[in-house]
Coordinates of C-alpha atoms and ligand atoms in Angstrom, one line a residue:
M1 CA -20.8 63.6 43.2
T2 CA -21.6 60.1 44.8
T3 CA -24.4 58.2 43.8
S4 CA -25.5 54.7 45.2
V5 CA -27.5 51.8 44.3
R6 CA -31.3 51.7 45.1
I7 CA -32.4 48.9 47.7
N8 CA -35.0 46.4 46.4
R9 CA -36.7 45.3 49.8
W10 CA -39.4 42.9 48.2
S11 CA -36.9 40.7 46.4
Q12 CA -34.7 40.1 49.2
P13 CA -36.9 38.1 51.4
M14 CA -38.1 35.9 48.2
A15 CA -34.4 35.3 47.2
W16 CA -33.6 34.1 50.6
A17 CA -36.6 31.7 50.7
V18 CA -35.7 30.2 47.2
A19 CA -31.9 29.9 48.5
G20 CA -33.6 28.1 51.6
L21 CA -35.3 25.8 49.6
F22 CA -32.5 24.8 47.2
V23 CA -30.2 24.3 50.6
A24 CA -33.1 22.0 52.0
G25 CA -33.0 20.1 48.7
F26 CA -29.8 18.6 49.8
F27 CA -31.2 17.0 52.9
V28 CA -34.7 16.5 52.4
P29 CA -35.1 14.1 49.1
A30 CA -38.7 15.1 48.2
V31 CA -37.6 18.7 47.8
G32 CA -34.4 17.7 46.5
N33 CA -36.1 15.6 43.8
W34 CA -37.2 18.8 42.3
T35 CA -34.4 21.3 43.2
G36 CA -31.6 19.0 42.2
P37 CA -32.4 18.8 38.6
I38 CA -32.8 22.6 38.6
L39 CA -29.6 22.9 40.2
A40 CA -27.8 20.4 37.6
A41 CA -29.4 21.9 34.6
W42 CA -28.4 25.5 35.6
F43 CA -24.7 24.3 36.5
V44 CA -24.1 22.3 33.3
G45 CA -25.5 25.0 31.3
T46 CA -23.2 27.6 32.7
Q47 CA -20.3 25.2 31.5
R48 CA -18.5 24.2 28.3
P49 CA -20.0 20.7 27.7
S50 CA -17.1 18.6 28.5
R51 CA -16.0 20.4 31.6
G52 CA -19.9 20.6 32.7
F53 CA -19.9 16.7 32.1
L54 CA -17.0 15.9 34.1
W55 CA -17.7 18.1 37.0
M56 CA -21.1 16.7 37.3
L57 CA -19.7 13.2 36.7
A58 CA -17.4 13.9 39.9
F59 CA -20.2 15.2 41.7
N60 CA -22.3 11.8 41.2
F61 CA -19.7 9.4 41.5
L62 CA -18.1 10.4 44.8
P63 CA -21.3 10.5 47.1
S64 CA -22.4 7.4 45.1
M65 CA -19.1 5.6 46.0
L66 CA -19.5 6.8 49.8
M67 CA -23.3 5.7 49.7
H68 CA -22.8 2.5 48.6
A69 CA -19.3 1.7 50.0
R70 CA -20.7 -0.9 52.7
V71 CA -22.4 -2.9 49.8
I72 CA -19.4 -3.3 47.5
P73 CA -18.5 -6.9 47.3
F74 CA -14.9 -6.9 48.6
A75 CA -14.4 -10.5 48.2
E76 CA -13.7 -11.0 44.4
P77 CA -11.5 -8.3 42.8
K78 CA -13.6 -9.0 39.5
Q79 CA -17.0 -8.3 41.2
V80 CA -15.5 -5.0 42.5
L81 CA -14.4 -4.0 39.3
A82 CA -17.7 -4.7 37.8
F83 CA -19.6 -3.3 40.7
L84 CA -17.5 -0.1 40.1
G85 CA -18.2 -0.1 36.5
W86 CA -22.0 -0.4 36.7
M87 CA -22.0 2.5 39.0
L88 CA -20.0 4.5 36.9
L89 CA -22.3 3.8 34.1
G90 CA -25.4 4.7 36.3
C91 CA -23.6 8.3 37.0
V92 CA -22.8 8.7 33.2
L93 CA -26.5 7.9 32.5
G94 CA -27.4 10.3 35.2
V95 CA -25.3 13.0 33.7
L96 CA -25.7 12.7 30.2
P97 CA -29.2 14.2 30.0
F98 CA -28.1 17.1 31.3
S99 CA -25.0 17.3 29.2
L100 CA -27.3 16.7 26.0
H101 CA -29.7 19.3 26.9
R102 CA -26.5 21.8 27.3
I103 CA -25.3 21.0 23.8
V104 CA -28.8 20.9 21.9
S105 CA -31.3 23.4 23.6
P106 CA -29.0 26.5 22.9
R107 CA -29.6 25.8 19.2
L108 CA -33.3 25.5 19.6
P109 CA -35.8 28.2 18.8
Q110 CA -38.0 29.5 21.9
S111 CA -39.4 27.1 24.2
L112 CA -38.8 24.0 22.4
A113 CA -35.3 24.6 24.1
T114 CA -37.0 23.2 27.3
L115 CA -37.4 19.7 26.0
P116 CA -34.0 17.9 25.2
L117 CA -33.5 17.6 29.2
P118 CA -36.7 16.0 30.1
L119 CA -36.8 13.7 27.0
A120 CA -33.4 12.6 27.7
A121 CA -34.0 11.9 31.3
V122 CA -36.5 9.6 30.4
V123 CA -34.3 7.7 27.9
A124 CA -31.7 7.5 30.4
G125 CA -34.2 6.2 33.2
A126 CA -35.1 3.5 30.8
L127 CA -31.8 2.5 30.3
M128 CA -30.9 2.4 34.1
R129 CA -33.9 0.1 34.8
A130 CA -33.1 -2.1 31.9
L131 CA -29.5 -2.6 33.1
P132 CA -28.3 -4.1 36.6
I133 CA -26.8 -1.0 37.8
P134 CA -26.5 -1.2 41.7
G135 CA -28.3 1.2 44.1
Y136 CA -30.0 2.8 41.0
A137 CA -34.0 2.9 41.0
P138 CA -34.8 5.5 38.8
E139 CA -38.3 7.4 39.5
P140 CA -41.4 6.3 37.1
A141 CA -40.7 7.9 33.7
T142 CA -43.6 10.6 34.1
F143 CA -42.1 11.7 37.3
L144 CA -38.7 12.3 35.4
F145 CA -40.1 13.8 32.8
V146 CA -42.0 16.3 34.9
T147 CA -39.1 17.2 37.1
C148 CA -36.8 17.6 34.4
W149 CA -39.2 19.6 32.2
M150 CA -39.7 21.9 35.4
A151 CA -36.1 22.3 35.9
A152 CA -35.4 23.1 32.2
V153 CA -38.4 25.5 32.2
L154 CA -37.1 27.3 35.3
V155 CA -33.5 27.8 34.1
W156 CA -35.0 28.8 30.6
M157 CA -37.3 31.3 32.6
W158 CA -34.2 32.5 34.6
N159 CA -31.9 32.8 31.5
H160 CA -34.5 35.0 30.2
D161 CA -35.0 37.2 33.0
F162 CA -38.6 35.9 33.8
R163 CA -39.6 38.3 31.0
W164 CA -43.4 37.2 31.2
A165 CA -44.3 38.6 27.6
K166 CA -41.6 36.3 26.2
I167 CA -42.4 33.0 28.2
G168 CA -46.2 33.8 28.5
W169 CA -47.9 30.5 27.7
L170 CA -44.9 28.5 28.8
A171 CA -45.0 29.7 32.3
G172 CA -48.7 29.1 32.4
L173 CA -48.2 25.6 31.2
A174 CA -45.5 25.1 33.8
V175 CA -47.6 26.0 36.3
V176 CA -50.5 23.6 35.4
V177 CA -48.0 20.7 35.1
L178 CA -46.4 21.6 38.5
A179 CA -49.8 21.4 40.1
V180 CA -50.5 18.2 38.3
S181 CA -47.2 16.6 39.0
A182 CA -47.5 17.7 42.9
G183 CA -50.6 16.1 43.0
F184 CA -49.4 12.9 41.4
S185 CA -46.3 12.8 43.9
F186 CA -48.9 13.1 46.8
V187 CA -51.2 10.3 45.5
R188 CA -48.2 8.1 44.7
P189 CA -47.2 7.3 48.3
L190 CA -50.7 6.9 49.2
T191 CA -51.9 4.4 46.5
G192 CA -48.5 2.9 46.3
T193 CA -48.6 3.2 42.4
A194 CA -47.6 5.9 40.1
I195 CA -51.1 6.9 38.6
L196 CA -49.8 8.8 35.5
G197 CA -46.9 6.6 35.2
F198 CA -48.8 3.4 35.1
A199 CA -50.2 4.5 31.9
L200 CA -46.8 5.9 30.4
N201 CA -44.1 4.2 32.4
G202 CA -43.1 1.7 29.8
Q203 CA -40.6 1.4 26.8
V204 CA -43.3 2.8 24.5
F205 CA -42.8 6.2 26.3
A206 CA -39.0 6.0 26.4
G207 CA -39.0 5.2 22.6
V208 CA -41.4 8.1 21.9
C209 CA -39.0 10.4 23.9
L210 CA -36.1 8.9 22.3
A211 CA -37.6 9.6 18.9
V212 CA -38.5 13.2 19.4
L213 CA -35.1 13.7 21.2
A214 CA -33.3 12.4 18.1
A215 CA -35.5 14.8 15.8
L216 CA -34.8 17.6 18.1
S217 CA -30.9 17.2 18.1
V218 CA -30.7 16.7 14.3
F219 CA -32.9 19.8 13.9
S220 CA -30.4 21.9 16.2
L221 CA -27.5 20.7 13.9
I222 CA -28.9 21.6 10.8
R223 CA -30.8 24.7 11.9
T224 CA -29.4 27.9 9.8
G225 CA -29.1 31.8 11.1
W226 CA -26.9 30.5 13.9
A227 CA -24.2 33.0 13.3
K228 CA -24.4 35.7 10.5
P229 CA -21.7 35.1 8.2
W230 CA -19.1 37.7 8.2
S231 CA -19.2 38.2 4.5
L232 CA -22.5 39.5 4.8
R233 CA -21.2 42.3 7.1
P234 CA -19.3 44.5 4.6
Q235 CA -19.7 47.8 6.3
T236 CA -18.4 46.3 9.6
V237 CA -15.7 44.7 8.0
A238 CA -14.3 48.0 6.2
L239 CA -13.6 49.3 9.7
L240 CA -11.6 46.4 10.7
R241 CA -7.5 46.7 10.7
S242 CA -5.1 44.2 11.9
P243 CA -3.9 45.1 15.4
V244 CA -0.4 44.2 14.5
T245 CA 0.2 45.9 11.2
G246 CA -2.9 48.3 11.1
D247 CA -3.6 46.9 7.6
N248 CA -7.0 46.6 6.3
L249 CA -9.0 43.2 6.4
L250 CA -11.0 41.1 4.1
V251 CA -13.1 38.3 4.5
A252 CA -12.0 34.9 3.0
T253 CA -13.6 31.5 3.0
E254 CA -12.2 28.2 3.0
D255 CA -13.9 24.5 3.5
G256 CA -17.0 26.7 4.6
C257 CA -14.7 28.5 7.5
E258 CA -14.3 32.2 7.4
S259 CA -11.2 34.1 8.5
L260 CA -10.0 37.6 8.1
V261 CA -6.9 38.0 6.0
C262 CA -4.7 41.1 5.0
S263 CA -2.2 41.9 2.1
S264 CA 0.6 41.1 4.3
G265 CA -0.7 37.5 4.4
E266 CA -1.7 37.8 8.0
S267 CA -4.9 35.6 9.0
F268 CA -7.5 36.1 11.9
P269 CA -9.7 33.0 12.5
I270 CA -13.4 33.2 12.9
R271 CA -14.7 30.8 15.3
D272 CA -18.4 30.9 16.2
G273 CA -19.2 33.8 14.7
I274 CA -16.3 35.7 16.5
P275 CA -13.2 36.9 15.0
S276 CA -9.8 36.3 16.8
F277 CA -7.2 38.9 17.1
L278 CA -5.5 37.2 20.3
R279 CA -2.0 36.6 20.2
P280 CA 0.1 35.0 22.9
E281 CA 1.7 38.2 24.2
D282 CA -1.7 39.5 25.0
L283 CA -2.2 36.9 27.7
T284 CA 1.0 37.7 29.6
G285 CA 1.1 39.8 32.9
D286 CA -2.2 40.5 34.6
N287 CA -4.0 40.3 31.2
G288 CA -3.1 36.5 31.5
K289 CA -3.5 36.3 35.3
Y290 CA -7.3 37.6 35.2
N291 CA -8.0 36.0 32.0
H292 CA -7.5 32.6 33.7
L293 CA -10.3 33.7 36.3
Y294 CA -12.6 35.0 33.5
E295 CA -12.4 31.6 31.7
T296 CA -13.0 30.1 34.9
I297 CA -16.3 31.6 36.2
G298 CA -17.3 33.2 32.7
G299 CA -20.2 30.6 32.7
F300 CA -21.8 31.8 35.9
Y301 CA -20.5 35.5 36.1
D302 CA -24.0 36.9 35.3
D303 CA -25.6 34.6 37.9
T304 CA -23.4 35.2 40.6
Q305 CA -23.8 38.9 40.3
R306 CA -27.8 38.6 39.8
V307 CA -27.7 36.2 43.1
A308 CA -25.5 38.4 45.1
C309 CA -27.6 41.5 44.2
A310 CA -31.0 39.5 45.2
L311 CA -29.6 38.4 48.5
R312 CA -28.2 41.9 49.4
G313 CA -31.8 43.4 48.2
L314 CA -29.8 45.7 45.5
D315 CA -32.1 46.8 42.7
R316 CA -29.9 45.5 39.7
D317 CA -31.3 48.0 37.2
S318 CA -30.3 50.8 39.3
Y319 CA -26.8 49.2 39.6
F320 CA -26.2 49.6 36.0
R321 CA -28.2 52.7 35.5
N322 CA -25.7 54.6 37.9
Y323 CA -23.2 54.4 35.1
M324 CA -25.0 53.6 31.9
D325 CA -26.8 56.8 32.2
L326 CA -23.9 58.9 32.2
L327 CA -23.4 57.8 28.4
E328 CA -24.8 60.2 25.7
V329 CA -26.1 57.6 23.1
K330 CA -28.5 58.4 20.3
P331 CA -30.5 55.8 18.1
G332 CA -28.4 55.1 15.1
D333 CA -25.1 55.7 17.0
S334 CA -22.3 52.9 16.4
V335 CA -21.4 51.8 19.9
L336 CA -17.9 49.9 21.0
E337 CA -17.5 48.5 24.6
T338 CA -14.1 47.2 24.9
S339 CA -13.8 44.3 27.7
V340 CA -17.5 43.6 26.9
G341 CA -17.7 40.6 29.0
T342 CA -21.0 38.8 29.0
G343 CA -22.7 42.1 27.3
L344 CA -24.8 43.0 30.3
N345 CA -24.3 46.7 29.7
F346 CA -26.0 46.4 26.3
K347 CA -29.5 46.1 27.9
Y348 CA -29.3 49.6 29.1
L349 CA -28.7 51.1 25.7
P350 CA -31.3 52.8 23.5
A351 CA -32.8 50.5 20.7
G352 CA -31.6 51.1 17.2
V353 CA -27.9 51.3 18.2
K354 CA -25.2 49.4 16.3
L355 CA -23.5 47.4 19.0
S356 CA -19.8 46.3 19.1
G357 CA -18.0 44.5 21.6
L358 CA -14.3 43.2 22.4
D359 CA -13.0 41.0 25.1
L360 CA -10.1 38.7 26.2
S361 CA -12.0 36.0 27.3
P362 CA -13.6 33.5 24.7
E363 CA -15.6 32.2 27.7
M364 CA -17.1 35.6 28.7
L365 CA -17.8 36.4 24.8
S366 CA -19.7 32.8 24.5
A367 CA -21.9 33.7 27.4
C368 CA -22.2 37.3 25.7
Q369 CA -23.5 35.4 22.5
A370 CA -25.9 33.3 24.3
N371 CA -27.2 36.4 26.1
L372 CA -27.9 38.1 22.8
R373 CA -29.7 35.4 21.5
R374 CA -31.8 35.6 24.6
W375 CA -32.4 39.3 24.5
D376 CA -33.0 39.1 20.8
M377 CA -30.1 41.6 20.3
E378 CA -27.4 41.7 17.6
A379 CA -24.0 43.0 18.2
D380 CA -20.6 42.3 16.3
L381 CA -18.1 40.6 18.9
Y382 CA -14.3 40.3 18.9
L383 CA -11.8 38.3 21.0
G384 CA -9.0 40.8 21.3
N385 CA -7.0 42.9 23.6
A386 CA -8.4 46.3 24.4
E387 CA -4.7 47.5 24.4
S388 CA -4.6 47.0 20.7
L389 CA -8.0 47.4 19.2
P390 CA -8.6 46.2 15.6
F391 CA -10.4 48.9 14.3
A392 CA -9.7 51.8 11.9
D393 CA -9.2 55.4 13.4
S394 CA -12.4 57.2 14.1
S395 CA -14.9 54.3 13.7
F396 CA -17.4 54.7 16.5
D397 CA -19.6 57.3 17.8
V398 CA -19.5 56.2 21.5
V399 CA -16.7 54.2 23.1
F400 CA -17.0 52.9 26.9
Q401 CA -15.2 50.3 28.9
V402 CA -16.7 49.2 32.4
G403 CA -15.0 46.9 34.9
G404 CA -11.9 45.6 33.3
I405 CA -9.4 48.5 33.2
S406 CA -8.0 48.4 36.4
F407 CA -6.3 45.0 36.0
F408 CA -5.1 45.8 32.4
N409 CA -1.3 45.3 31.7
D410 CA -1.2 48.8 30.1
K411 CA -4.2 51.3 31.1
A412 CA -2.7 54.3 29.3
K413 CA -2.5 52.2 26.0
A414 CA -6.2 51.0 26.4
I415 CA -7.2 54.8 26.8
R416 CA -5.5 55.8 23.9
E417 CA -6.9 53.2 21.7
M418 CA -10.6 54.1 22.9
I419 CA -9.8 57.7 21.8
R420 CA -8.0 56.5 18.7
V421 CA -11.1 54.4 17.4
A422 CA -13.7 57.2 18.7
R423 CA -15.0 59.7 16.2
P424 CA -14.0 63.2 17.0
G425 CA -16.6 64.7 19.1
S426 CA -17.6 61.2 20.5
F427 CA -18.2 60.5 24.1
L428 CA -16.3 58.3 26.0
L429 CA -16.8 56.5 29.5
I430 CA -14.3 54.7 31.6
E431 CA -15.7 53.1 34.9
D432 CA -14.4 50.5 37.2
E433 CA -14.0 49.7 40.7
T434 CA -11.8 51.3 43.4
E435 CA -9.3 49.8 45.7
D436 CA -11.9 50.1 48.5
Y437 CA -14.0 47.5 46.7
A438 CA -11.6 45.3 45.4
K439 CA -10.4 44.8 49.1
S440 CA -14.0 44.7 50.7
T441 CA -15.4 42.3 47.9
Y442 CA -13.0 40.6 45.3
E443 CA -10.3 39.7 48.1
R444 CA -13.2 38.0 50.3
M445 CA -14.9 36.3 47.4
P446 CA -14.4 32.7 46.8
I447 CA -12.4 31.5 43.9
A448 CA -11.9 35.2 43.1
S449 CA -9.9 36.1 46.2
A450 CA -7.1 33.7 45.3
Y451 CA -6.6 36.3 42.1
Y452 CA -6.9 39.5 44.1
K453 CA -5.0 39.1 47.1
N454 CA -1.5 40.0 47.3
R455 CA -1.5 42.2 44.3
E456 CA 1.7 44.1 43.7
Q457 CA -0.1 47.5 43.0
A458 CA -3.3 49.0 44.4
I459 CA -6.0 50.4 42.2
T460 CA -5.7 53.9 41.3
V461 CA -8.3 56.0 39.4
P462 CA -6.8 56.5 36.0
I463 CA -7.7 60.3 35.6
D464 CA -4.1 61.2 35.1
L465 CA -3.9 58.9 31.9
V466 CA -6.7 61.0 30.4
P467 CA -4.8 63.7 27.9
A468 CA -5.5 67.1 28.7
E469 CA -6.8 67.8 25.2
M470 CA -9.9 65.9 26.0
E471 CA -13.0 67.9 26.3
D472 CA -15.8 67.9 29.5
I473 CA -13.4 65.7 31.6
R474 CA -15.7 64.8 34.4
L475 CA -14.8 62.3 37.4
E476 CA -17.6 60.9 39.4
M477 CA -17.7 58.5 42.2
L478 CA -20.5 55.8 42.1
K479 CA -22.0 53.4 44.6
D480 CA -20.9 55.0 47.9
G481 CA -17.2 55.5 46.5
K482 CA -16.7 51.7 45.6
F483 CA -16.8 52.7 42.0
F484 CA -15.4 55.7 39.6
A485 CA -16.6 56.9 36.2
I486 CA -14.6 59.2 34.1
T487 CA -16.3 60.4 31.0
F488 CA -14.9 62.9 28.6
R489 CA -15.6 64.1 24.7
K490 CA -13.0 63.7 22.1
P491 CA -12.1 67.2 20.7
M492 CA -13.8 67.7 17.1
G493 CA -10.8 68.0 14.6
A494 CA -8.9 65.2 16.3
N495 CA -8.7 62.2 14.4
S496 CA -6.3 59.1 15.4
G497 CA -5.5 60.3 18.8
A498 CA -1.7 59.5 18.3
E499 CA -1.1 63.2 18.7
F500 CA -2.4 62.9 22.3
F501 CA 0.2 60.4 22.9
H502 CA 2.9 62.2 24.8
S503 CA 0.6 65.1 26.0
A504 CA 0.6 66.3 29.8
P505 CA -2.3 64.4 32.2
V506 CA -5.3 66.6 32.9
P507 CA -4.8 69.2 35.5
A508 CA -7.0 69.2 38.6
S509 CA -8.4 72.7 37.7
R510 CA -10.0 71.1 34.4
L511 CA -12.0 68.5 36.0
I512 CA -16.0 68.8 36.1
G513 CA -17.7 67.2 38.9
Ligands
SAM1 C1 -15.5 42.7 35.3 S1 -15.8 42.1 33.6 C2 -16.8 43.3 33.4 C3 -17.5 43.0 31.8 C4 -18.5 44.1 31.3 N1 -18.0 45.1 31.1 C5 -19.5 44.3 32.7 O1 -19.7 45.3 32.8 O2 -20.2 43.4 33.1 C6 -14.1 42.5 33.1 C7 -13.7 42.0 31.6 O3 -12.6 42.3 31.0 C8 -12.1 41.4 30.1 N2 -10.6 42.0 30.0 C9 -9.8 42.1 31.0 N3 -8.6 42.2 30.4 C10 -8.7 42.8 29.1 C11 -8.2 43.4 27.9 N4 -6.8 43.4 28.2 N5 -8.8 43.4 26.9 C12 -10.0 43.2 26.8 N6 -10.8 42.5 27.7 C13 -10.1 42.5 29.0 C14 -12.4 40.4 30.9 O4 -12.3 39.3 30.1 C15 -13.6 40.4 31.7 O5 -14.6 39.9 30.7

């Protein structure tokens, strides 16, 4: 059976109109004043703080150099250095609000998360005004506050999938502020003065913003409940095993840091609430090659998918439901996704399910953690290799894997591992792209194409790696043959799955579908 993704005709023109607005922002300053902070807040938000800061600094500094090249005082080397120094400081002050927002806002509850950017922008603007920075004439403080707050609100709403129930009053308030500020922008050129800014555009406003920003930053640092300690998850820890020795694991705490240890002395660190089972050998071959890609794009993996779907008019929910509806999941089941990525599939599972996800990429897992917080969902996340899972035999009711296996080093081992950790009678799904998709899409995408072109092996559907003893084996081609989905059931009475290790592949006559 071949299924395809539904088309959503209404969202497509809107997506193109919004994209057009952002492009216009690069050429029309009146538009760019609004779209620039949105793009910057989004971009820095998708990156690790240090990487985002350095990229944005480069994006700011290089065009500034070009713009000011003619007025650089070339006569005196000292003057040139001073000029460049002040310009660099101006760029740093321009970028810092976004970086500070990136660090503080994810640790703030609800819509408070939208405040660090506008507050920091006002403070940075006041500093820029006070210092002899060449070429910088920051907008009035209120204008900075409004544009940056709008940017933070829009990025926050985008990250929350524009779920109106959740963002209700904030969205309403944003519309009012937008209307007021639009009026303000029109009035300013007419009157020659910033009406709102006149009242608030002083050191007092910047001081108030600085004080509130400091309070929010301290609150974000001391806020507890950030990640549930592993010592409070005894049932989950009971299922964990060393992927090296298979030994049981226990939680140890030293200097406030948790780790998982076993009797042989092996120890696995827990960083930001995620146990790490990664060893250097896990990052060799294809695993290492594609891991580099996911470490680079992890922060904007979801957004590129979302934008690509919108521009092509594809209904994103139907894209996921295409394969997630193949799963058999009941409330109360424990579900494991190997190569969980940013956790997008979790949204399509019924409520009341105990979720676990494992992935090879810290960047993807950190995006997954952020997503789960936004969706008010909980899951146990693990950094590790799907080819050697850190779980006891028969630990999960449902085990599935989407979008990773075609580029694993050892697909057969990954499938055996899925079977081993699945309970007897449980349901398994393996979904991934076909060679057709890799050629028509990945090999043409910016950044990704460098990884996918000139592969040594074409993608093959790994149906021959499913042991013949599995039941109800089914192969479906999805999305016009661009993806495949293999589903099967682990037989009752089977335990570790090791008994299937040398069995023959599934004969074609046993395939359903
Ligand atoms: C295309 S993404 C799919 C993510 C997610 N399953 C989804 O459907 O959105 C592929 C994921 O596989 C992960 N991955 C690749 N090789 C892996 C391995 N050997 N073990 C675990 N995860 C792996 C990557 O880090 C990446 O997050």
